[in-house]
Amino acid sequence: MSADQGDMPLGPDGQPMSKKALKKQQKEAEKAAKKAEKAAKQAAEVEATEVDDFAKDRYGVAPLIQSQNVPDRTLIKLQTLGVEKDGETVWLRARLHTSRSKGKQCFIVLRQQQFTIQGLVAVSEIVSKGMVKFAATVTKESIVDIEGTVLKVGQAVEGCTQQDVELHVKQMFVISAAEPRLPLQIDDASRPVTEDEDGNQGPTVNQDTRLDNRIIDLRTTTNQAIFRIEGGVCELFREALRAEGFTEIHTPKIISAASEGGANVFQVSYFKTKAFLAQSPQLYKQMAICSDFDRVFTIGGIFRAEDSNTHRHLTEFVGLDVEMAFNYHYHEVLKVIGKMFNYIFAGLRDRYASEIKMVSKQFPAEPFKFLDPPLILEFPEAVQMLRDNGVEMGDEDDLSTPNEKFLGRLVKKKYDTDFYMLDKYPLAVRPFYTMPDPNNPKASNSYDMFMRGEEILSGAQRIHDPELLVERAKAHEIPLDTIQSYIDSFKFGAPPHGGGGIGLERVTMLYLGLDNIRKTSMFPRDPKRLTP
Amino acid sequence: MSADQGDMPLGPDGQPMSKKALKKQQKEAEKAAKKAEKAAKQAAEVEATEVDDFAKDRYGVAPLIQSQNVPDRTLIKLQTLGVEKDGETVWLRARLHTSRSKGKQCFIVLRQQQFTIQGLVAVSEIVSKGMVKFAATVTKESIVDIEGTVLKVGQAVEGCTQQDVELHVKQMFVISAAEPRLPLQIDDASRPVTEDEDGNQGPTVNQDTRLDNRIIDLRTTTNQAIFRIEGGVCELFREALRAEGFTEIHTPKIISAASEGGANVFQVSYFKTKAFLAQSPQLYKQMAICSDFDRVFTIGGIFRAEDSNTHRHLTEFVGLDVEMAFNYHYHEVLKVIGKMFNYIFAGLRDRYASEIKMVSKQFPAEPFKFLDPPLILEFPEAVQMLRDNGVEMGDEDDLSTPNEKFLGRLVKKKYDTDFYMLDKYPLAVRPFYTMPDPNNPKASNSYDMFMRGEEILSGAQRIHDPELLVERAKAHEIPLDTIQSYIDSFKFGAPPHGGGGIGLERVTMLYLGLDNIRKTSMFPRDPKRLTP
């Protein structure tokens, strides 16, 4: 655990520090933390004693904002500060990212989300010694209101996003103070993890510490970018589908019967009876299609009581679900979904370029590649590619996770795409409601889709005929009474239809080339984690 | 229950029928249903015997669509058919809404979602007697592929949306047959409910029958419109907020501790421990704010284990949640939310005019009125308005539901608006995390918002100071250990912030002036209903 340790990885010259220098600095930082606490006490005394401080109205702890008054001032966005504002005096609200005091001056870095600027509190006609002392005692991560004059700098401020200017502080008020000891340091949590251990530039924060202290961890530039990108995935998903005539619906998460036999389903106490959490909105999407909504999508929680402790499983995740009636061939569905994915990929690339860059600074990844139209492989082709590369598998075997990844690499090499669709899965490995292939009794009209070799969508043409559905359920040895209402849904005229379910966190993770799904779930849930 | 009863409420002349005529017609319909079943059997025989039927390739039951082949044909949208298509021959897929056979011809009505057109299958050079017989045996709600020639009609077809043309059928294939006996009739479920019982024009369908057979009920024009409007509410909500710099987030529904003492919360078995379903995303929204996301919204399931069997309570509903940091006054939040609501109201009015009209045909309601900017009332003003109109209540009493409704009528009368905000609720009736009013110890910085006199949003400035939060929790006698992680969220610098939670189904219900929230939940959940 690196809590209570570490500080900026850059030296006072703005250059990365050697390991030795870093260790030394860490020790100093620990000392400094103790000092800071001491100083905080002293600051109170300073305030009490230096009543004749000429600057005393220009700094301090502001009263709790209860909406009691509205000062006549405009708070500007830090990211707008540059040389064109040279000489202007502005107010802003920001976090104190770091501070370093040296005699009569205190260097601070202010942060707003992913943007940072250097500030200087230095003794002058406006700033008193007491004010500099006060500035030095403000704890990191505290929120402050600052009035300062923007001044062009001679040499670029390497450690900040606003490199051409610094802020000469004239007033400084603490709006919300952070406790002096942070459970993790933003800088540690922001440090790139290189594969070579020796290449590391300083302490990093392990995942459980991050997640246990998620409200601080989420403040890193990388996390700010990741969750903005994730919001973008949802937006682009909806834009693409609305343009194709889809209606957004909402489906219940509390259901009376566990679908597909009841494995891996969470049980809920429902008044005097019991219920379950939906493992998928599929039945409800299909009912909406049988109810003439023609094309629907839904975004919502998906719950899986699987005891899978892997880099890509969550017990609760966000499902992006699509279902549509088609005319004669389920490839109509594949086409719509493929177009949608390309819209998402292109939209992320074009609208979130700066966020993607930010993430790749900490977690380097190759840019995501895709083809237009997307590549569609048939299952037997995939099996052949694997066999040609030494994998032994039967025609009707499902792909194992390692084989999926391997196939992803083979596809990337051959077709130069990180996204593809795998069509015509063996009937035997798909759920009972999957439409059999009319031309090949061992195949089915079903598909998975992959990003960087990992599955992100599973879908199919569904059986819309109640008799065939019964026949297939029997073949799967599913007791009919558990699925009777599902079967009944198709008894009053049902159009041919298909669709698929997408895991939001997986799409975000794989688009960005991240290694763990917990990085793309704001408050992840797995068999071992229920908090925060 | 009106299942197995009823038919079109219009006579063959297209005019509404008298009650007597209707009853007679109903009996005939029952007879007809029995006849139809018989006819279905005969049809099979017809097919078998009339092998020399010259039209035999132009009708029948199509093979199950398994994507086996793609005919070279374009299926058109029924709503595009009008006089400008006079003489054209088209293919379309639609439901058989009704059929009526008379000797050598069979009148049918075809339906696609909310659109209908009259069709005619009549003996001719192309259509055989066998084909007319076959058409007469196709069950209502079956999905059929039809080739027909569009022909202008002399007199408007009153019962259909496409009034200027009818379709002369040349080919007819059943794609998916409905069972002959429907649990409810679309026409019954579509019939306007007038307040005067005698004003009714025919049988209607009660709510439980509707909900038990939701996939058929959802096919009515009204339901098609309602759920498209509801999708629109979500879309407009997001558009308004993204324009104001909000980020979309997702919050967990499975939580480790029941917030606010554990009343009304559903319990979940979570592997070897227990967990709860979130009653609101509030803690997580606030954490996102403390994590510098600045402005966030989230749309997702909300779960309330309240045994409330009313017209406006569900145990599971869709929450539209907003949270934002503000600078100095929580009215900044009120302004953003007010602007957002006006954007939704105007957007529905402008983009969903035809859907709103459709709903009002079955469920008449006054158009929804709102002011720009929205009206903000203060709680004491509201109390005064109620007292002036004979209501007795204390200054610190909460509003009862009847008083809210009454106040809504008074506000409508005085200000001519169906939407308003009620600000500055008594501190005593609000949750512990509500920011007290700095100028009045009995008031708080909190608000509710109302549509047609019913609450649709509850919100407030939240306490962002951990010490004040502890003080208020103690005042509410909440054990601190149950909310420690909530309190801790504010210990590392938290900006002043506020927000609110909106019930999607309530907004849709009240915008449309509907009387029951089950009308705006596609698959509603209440203490007595867990299916479908």
Short mmCIF file of C-alpha atoms in Angstrom, two decimals, chain A residues 22-344:
data_model
loop_
_atom_site.label_atom_id
_atom_site.label_comp_id
_atom_site.label_asym_id
_atom_site.label_seq_id
_atom_site.Cartn_x
_atom_site.Cartn_y
_atom_site.Cartn_z
CA LEU A 22 12.59 9.71 -5.18
CA LYS A 23 13.07 7.62 -2.06
CA LYS A 24 14.70 10.55 -0.38
CA GLN A 25 11.87 12.75 -1.44
CA GLN A 26 9.36 10.23 -0.12
CA LYS A 27 10.95 10.31 3.28
CA GLU A 28 10.93 14.06 3.15
CA ALA A 29 7.30 13.94 2.17
CA GLU A 30 6.48 11.85 5.20
CA LYS A 31 8.24 14.33 7.38
CA ALA A 32 6.48 17.11 5.55
CA ALA A 33 3.11 15.53 6.24
CA LYS A 34 3.83 15.53 9.96
CA LYS A 35 5.11 19.05 9.67
CA ALA A 36 1.95 20.08 7.86
CA GLU A 37 -0.24 18.87 10.66
CA LYS A 38 1.86 20.81 13.10
CA ALA A 39 1.70 23.82 10.81
CA ALA A 40 -2.06 23.59 10.65
CA LYS A 41 -2.21 24.07 14.37
CA GLN A 42 0.21 26.93 14.10
CA ALA A 43 -1.83 28.54 11.36
CA ALA A 44 -4.75 28.81 13.69
CA GLU A 45 -2.44 30.53 16.11
CA VAL A 46 -1.14 32.76 13.33
CA GLU A 47 -4.67 33.85 12.59
CA ALA A 48 -5.33 34.44 16.24
CA THR A 49 -2.14 36.34 16.93
CA GLU A 50 -1.49 38.32 13.80
CA VAL A 51 -4.58 40.42 14.14
CA ASP A 52 -2.72 43.30 12.64
CA ASP A 53 -1.96 41.29 9.47
CA PHE A 54 -2.63 43.79 6.62
CA ALA A 55 -3.78 40.96 4.37
CA LYS A 56 -6.07 39.28 6.87
CA ASP A 57 -9.24 39.85 4.83
CA ARG A 58 -7.67 38.23 1.78
CA TYR A 59 -7.25 34.69 3.07
CA GLY A 60 -8.68 32.18 5.49
CA VAL A 61 -11.27 29.49 5.81
CA ALA A 62 -14.53 30.61 4.19
CA PRO A 63 -17.76 30.02 6.08
CA LEU A 64 -19.57 26.85 4.97
CA ILE A 65 -21.44 27.62 1.77
CA GLN A 66 -25.08 27.32 2.72
CA SER A 67 -26.26 29.58 -0.09
CA GLN A 68 -26.27 32.48 2.37
CA ASN A 69 -24.90 35.00 -0.11
CA VAL A 70 -23.78 35.24 -3.69
CA PRO A 71 -20.59 37.25 -4.16
CA ASP A 72 -20.47 39.34 -7.31
CA ARG A 73 -17.77 37.32 -8.96
CA THR A 74 -17.38 35.00 -11.92
CA LEU A 75 -15.49 31.77 -11.39
CA ILE A 76 -13.59 30.88 -14.53
CA LYS A 77 -12.55 27.49 -15.85
CA LEU A 78 -8.86 26.82 -15.30
CA GLN A 79 -8.48 25.31 -18.76
CA THR A 80 -9.22 28.73 -20.32
CA LEU A 81 -6.10 30.28 -18.81
CA GLY A 82 -3.31 30.93 -21.29
CA VAL A 83 -1.04 33.70 -22.56
CA GLU A 84 -3.98 35.57 -24.06
CA LYS A 85 -5.14 36.20 -20.47
CA ASP A 86 -1.70 37.62 -19.50
CA GLY A 87 -2.14 40.35 -16.90
CA GLU A 88 -5.81 39.60 -16.17
CA THR A 89 -7.01 39.01 -12.65
CA VAL A 90 -9.47 36.16 -12.27
CA TRP A 91 -11.34 34.13 -9.65
CA LEU A 92 -11.46 30.39 -9.78
CA ARG A 93 -12.37 27.41 -7.63
CA ALA A 94 -10.01 24.46 -7.71
CA ARG A 95 -8.42 21.73 -5.68
CA LEU A 96 -5.04 22.30 -4.15
CA HIS A 97 -3.16 19.59 -6.04
CA THR A 98 0.22 20.17 -4.36
CA SER A 99 2.01 22.90 -2.45
CA ARG A 100 5.63 23.57 -1.62
CA SER A 101 6.66 26.48 0.57
CA LYS A 102 10.12 28.08 0.52
CA GLY A 103 10.71 30.97 2.83
CA LYS A 104 8.62 33.91 1.71
CA GLN A 105 6.83 32.10 -1.03
CA CYS A 106 4.61 29.09 -1.53
CA PHE A 107 4.30 27.34 -4.90
CA ILE A 108 1.02 25.64 -5.41
CA VAL A 109 -0.55 23.59 -8.18
CA LEU A 110 -4.28 24.03 -8.64
CA ARG A 111 -6.37 21.35 -10.34
CA GLN A 112 -9.77 21.29 -11.98
CA GLN A 113 -10.61 17.79 -13.20
CA GLN A 114 -7.82 16.98 -15.67
CA PHE A 115 -6.43 20.52 -15.88
CA THR A 116 -3.68 22.03 -13.71
CA ILE A 117 -1.99 25.41 -13.32
CA GLN A 118 0.90 26.58 -11.17
CA GLY A 119 0.20 29.29 -8.61
CA LEU A 120 2.47 31.43 -6.48
CA VAL A 121 1.73 32.94 -3.10
CA ALA A 122 4.63 35.31 -2.42
CA VAL A 123 5.11 38.09 0.10
CA SER A 124 4.34 41.43 -1.54
CA GLU A 125 2.32 44.60 -1.00
CA ILE A 126 -0.82 42.49 -1.19
CA VAL A 127 0.35 39.21 0.34
CA SER A 128 1.52 39.12 3.95
CA LYS A 129 3.88 36.66 5.61
CA GLY A 130 0.81 35.31 7.42
CA MET A 131 -0.92 34.66 4.14
CA VAL A 132 2.04 32.68 2.75
CA LYS A 133 2.14 30.67 5.97
CA PHE A 134 -1.58 30.03 5.67
CA ALA A 135 -1.25 28.90 2.07
CA ALA A 136 1.43 26.41 3.12
CA THR A 137 -0.88 24.85 5.67
CA VAL A 138 -3.80 24.21 3.34
CA THR A 139 -4.04 20.46 2.90
CA LYS A 140 -3.76 18.80 -0.49
CA GLU A 141 -7.12 18.06 -2.17
CA SER A 142 -8.79 20.91 -0.30
CA ILE A 143 -11.09 23.02 -2.45
CA VAL A 144 -10.09 26.69 -2.55
CA ASP A 145 -11.39 29.90 -4.06
CA ILE A 146 -8.46 31.86 -5.47
CA GLU A 147 -8.14 35.33 -6.88
CA GLY A 148 -4.98 35.67 -8.91
CA THR A 149 -3.31 37.50 -11.72
CA VAL A 150 -2.42 35.47 -14.79
CA LEU A 151 1.21 36.02 -15.76
CA LYS A 152 3.12 34.64 -18.72
CA VAL A 153 6.16 32.55 -17.73
CA GLY A 154 9.58 32.46 -19.37
CA GLN A 155 9.99 28.70 -19.24
CA ALA A 156 7.15 26.21 -19.76
CA VAL A 157 5.70 24.78 -16.53
CA GLU A 158 6.28 21.12 -17.38
CA GLY A 159 4.21 19.55 -14.66
CA CYS A 160 0.96 21.38 -15.50
CA THR A 161 -1.49 21.33 -18.37
CA GLN A 162 -1.43 25.15 -18.52
CA GLN A 163 2.24 25.54 -19.33
CA ASP A 164 2.52 29.14 -20.52
CA VAL A 165 1.19 30.99 -17.52
CA GLU A 166 1.12 30.95 -13.76
CA LEU A 167 -1.26 32.51 -11.29
CA HIS A 168 -0.05 35.13 -8.80
CA VAL A 169 -2.40 34.68 -5.91
CA LYS A 170 -4.05 37.75 -4.36
CA GLN A 171 -6.77 36.07 -2.30
CA MET A 172 -7.17 32.49 -1.10
CA PHE A 173 -10.08 30.97 0.81
CA VAL A 174 -10.60 27.37 1.79
CA ILE A 175 -14.08 26.26 0.70
CA SER A 176 -13.77 22.65 1.84
CA ALA A 177 -10.73 21.33 3.67
CA ALA A 178 -9.38 17.84 3.06
CA GLU A 179 -8.06 15.80 5.94
CA PRO A 180 -4.27 16.07 6.11
CA ARG A 181 -3.67 12.36 5.53
CA LEU A 182 -4.99 11.07 2.23
CA PRO A 183 -5.49 7.32 1.84
CA LEU A 184 -3.77 7.56 -1.52
CA GLN A 185 -1.88 10.20 -3.46
CA ILE A 186 -3.32 11.41 -6.76
CA ASP A 187 0.16 11.45 -8.24
CA ASP A 188 0.82 7.85 -7.29
CA ALA A 189 -2.55 6.81 -8.68
CA SER A 190 -1.75 8.67 -11.92
CA ARG A 191 1.69 7.18 -12.50
CA PRO A 192 2.11 5.12 -15.67
CA VAL A 193 2.60 1.43 -15.09
CA THR A 194 5.28 0.16 -17.42
CA GLU A 195 5.71 -3.54 -18.00
CA ASP A 196 9.31 -3.54 -16.87
CA GLU A 197 9.32 -3.14 -13.09
CA ASP A 198 12.59 -1.23 -13.22
CA GLY A 199 11.07 1.23 -15.62
CA ASN A 200 8.67 2.48 -12.96
CA GLN A 201 9.20 6.04 -11.95
CA GLY A 202 7.70 5.87 -8.52
CA PRO A 203 5.12 4.26 -6.28
CA THR A 204 1.80 3.27 -7.75
CA VAL A 205 -1.46 2.36 -6.05
CA ASN A 206 -2.84 -1.16 -6.12
CA GLN A 207 -6.32 -1.81 -7.28
CA ASP A 208 -7.99 -2.57 -3.99
CA THR A 209 -6.59 0.58 -2.41
CA ARG A 210 -7.92 2.52 -5.37
CA LEU A 211 -11.35 0.97 -5.16
CA ASP A 212 -11.54 1.27 -1.37
CA ASN A 213 -10.89 4.99 -1.78
CA ARG A 214 -12.67 5.43 -5.05
CA ILE A 215 -13.71 9.06 -4.53
CA ILE A 216 -10.04 10.07 -4.50
CA ASP A 217 -8.93 7.57 -7.14
CA LEU A 218 -11.61 8.85 -9.54
CA ARG A 219 -10.01 12.29 -9.43
CA THR A 220 -7.04 11.21 -11.53
CA THR A 221 -6.80 12.55 -15.04
CA THR A 222 -7.06 9.00 -16.35
CA ASN A 223 -10.26 8.20 -14.48
CA GLN A 224 -11.81 11.54 -15.40
CA ALA A 225 -11.16 10.60 -19.02
CA ILE A 226 -12.28 6.95 -18.76
CA PHE A 227 -15.73 7.76 -17.40
CA ARG A 228 -16.28 10.59 -19.83
CA ILE A 229 -15.47 8.14 -22.62
CA GLU A 230 -17.84 5.58 -21.08
CA GLY A 231 -20.63 8.17 -21.07
CA GLY A 232 -19.75 8.74 -24.72
CA VAL A 233 -20.17 5.05 -25.55
CA CYS A 234 -23.77 5.20 -24.28
CA GLU A 235 -24.47 8.40 -26.16
CA LEU A 236 -23.06 7.08 -29.43
CA PHE A 237 -24.91 3.76 -28.99
CA ARG A 238 -28.20 5.64 -28.67
CA GLU A 239 -27.47 8.09 -31.48
CA ALA A 240 -26.66 5.26 -33.87
CA LEU A 241 -29.82 3.32 -33.02
CA ARG A 242 -32.24 6.24 -32.91
CA ALA A 243 -31.05 7.15 -36.39
CA GLU A 244 -32.18 3.65 -37.43
CA GLY A 245 -35.67 4.05 -35.95
CA PHE A 246 -35.12 2.33 -32.58
CA THR A 247 -37.22 3.14 -29.52
CA GLU A 248 -35.65 3.27 -26.06
CA ILE A 249 -37.44 1.06 -23.54
CA HIS A 250 -36.97 0.05 -19.90
CA THR A 251 -37.34 -3.48 -18.62
CA PRO A 252 -37.87 -4.74 -15.07
CA LYS A 253 -34.87 -5.94 -13.10
CA ILE A 254 -36.96 -7.77 -10.50
CA ILE A 255 -38.45 -10.84 -12.12
CA SER A 256 -40.64 -13.63 -10.81
CA ALA A 257 -38.82 -16.60 -12.32
CA ALA A 258 -35.18 -17.25 -12.92
CA SER A 259 -34.66 -17.58 -16.64
CA GLU A 260 -32.72 -20.50 -18.04
CA GLY A 261 -32.90 -22.76 -15.06
CA GLY A 262 -31.98 -20.46 -12.24
CA ALA A 263 -28.19 -20.85 -12.18
CA ASN A 264 -26.14 -17.77 -11.38
CA VAL A 265 -29.14 -15.70 -10.39
CA PHE A 266 -29.43 -13.42 -7.35
CA GLN A 267 -32.47 -14.02 -5.19
CA VAL A 268 -34.49 -11.11 -3.77
CA SER A 269 -36.97 -11.08 -0.90
CA TYR A 270 -40.11 -9.59 -2.40
CA PHE A 271 -42.67 -8.88 0.33
CA LYS A 272 -43.91 -12.32 1.34
CA THR A 273 -42.51 -14.10 -1.69
CA LYS A 274 -39.19 -14.36 -3.45
CA ALA A 275 -38.01 -13.00 -6.73
CA PHE A 276 -34.83 -12.76 -8.79
CA LEU A 277 -32.64 -10.16 -10.41
CA ALA A 278 -32.76 -10.22 -14.20
CA GLN A 279 -29.67 -11.70 -15.84
CA SER A 280 -30.63 -10.03 -19.07
CA PRO A 281 -33.52 -7.98 -20.50
CA GLN A 282 -33.87 -10.47 -23.30
CA LEU A 283 -37.37 -11.77 -22.65
CA TYR A 284 -38.63 -8.21 -22.28
CA LYS A 285 -36.90 -6.95 -25.39
CA GLN A 286 -38.47 -9.84 -27.30
CA MET A 287 -41.88 -9.09 -25.80
CA ALA A 288 -41.52 -5.49 -26.98
CA ILE A 289 -40.86 -6.81 -30.48
CA CYS A 290 -43.92 -9.09 -30.23
CA SER A 291 -45.80 -5.95 -29.15
CA ASP A 292 -44.94 -4.21 -32.44
CA PHE A 293 -42.23 -1.85 -31.19
CA ASP A 294 -40.26 -3.16 -34.18
CA ARG A 295 -36.81 -1.98 -33.03
CA VAL A 296 -35.88 -1.36 -29.42
CA PHE A 297 -32.84 -0.77 -27.27
CA THR A 298 -32.43 -0.58 -23.52
CA ILE A 299 -29.58 0.40 -21.23
CA GLY A 300 -29.66 -0.93 -17.69
CA GLY A 301 -28.25 -3.06 -14.93
CA ILE A 302 -27.50 -6.73 -15.56
CA PHE A 303 -26.97 -9.06 -12.61
CA ARG A 304 -24.95 -12.29 -12.68
CA ALA A 305 -24.34 -14.32 -9.55
CA GLU A 306 -21.29 -15.98 -11.06
CA ASP A 307 -18.41 -16.58 -8.70
CA SER A 308 -15.94 -15.53 -11.41
CA ASN A 309 -12.97 -13.60 -10.14
CA THR A 310 -11.41 -12.60 -13.43
CA HIS A 311 -10.23 -9.41 -15.10
CA ARG A 312 -13.41 -9.26 -17.16
CA HIS A 313 -16.32 -10.40 -14.98
CA LEU A 314 -18.53 -8.25 -12.78
CA THR A 315 -21.59 -9.39 -10.84
CA GLU A 316 -23.38 -6.21 -11.85
CA PHE A 317 -22.73 -4.39 -15.09
CA VAL A 318 -24.44 -2.12 -17.56
CA GLY A 319 -26.07 -3.84 -20.50
CA LEU A 320 -26.55 -2.13 -23.84
CA ASP A 321 -29.24 -4.27 -25.40
CA VAL A 322 -30.61 -4.27 -28.92
CA GLU A 323 -33.51 -6.19 -30.45
CA MET A 324 -35.18 -5.76 -33.82
CA ALA A 325 -37.66 -7.37 -36.16
CA PHE A 326 -36.23 -8.13 -39.58
CA ASN A 327 -37.76 -9.01 -42.90
CA TYR A 328 -36.17 -12.19 -44.24
CA HIS A 329 -32.60 -12.66 -43.00
CA TYR A 330 -30.93 -12.10 -39.64
CA HIS A 331 -27.98 -10.53 -41.42
CA GLU A 332 -30.20 -7.45 -41.51
CA VAL A 333 -29.62 -7.36 -37.74
CA LEU A 334 -25.89 -7.98 -38.09
CA LYS A 335 -25.68 -5.09 -40.50
CA VAL A 336 -27.42 -2.67 -38.12
CA ILE A 337 -25.27 -3.75 -35.16
CA GLY A 338 -22.09 -3.58 -37.21
CA LYS A 339 -22.92 -0.09 -38.40
CA MET A 340 -23.66 0.90 -34.82
CA PHE A 341 -20.30 -0.34 -33.55
CA ASN A 342 -18.47 1.51 -36.27
CA TYR A 343 -20.38 4.64 -35.33
CA ILE A 344 -19.29 4.18 -31.72
#
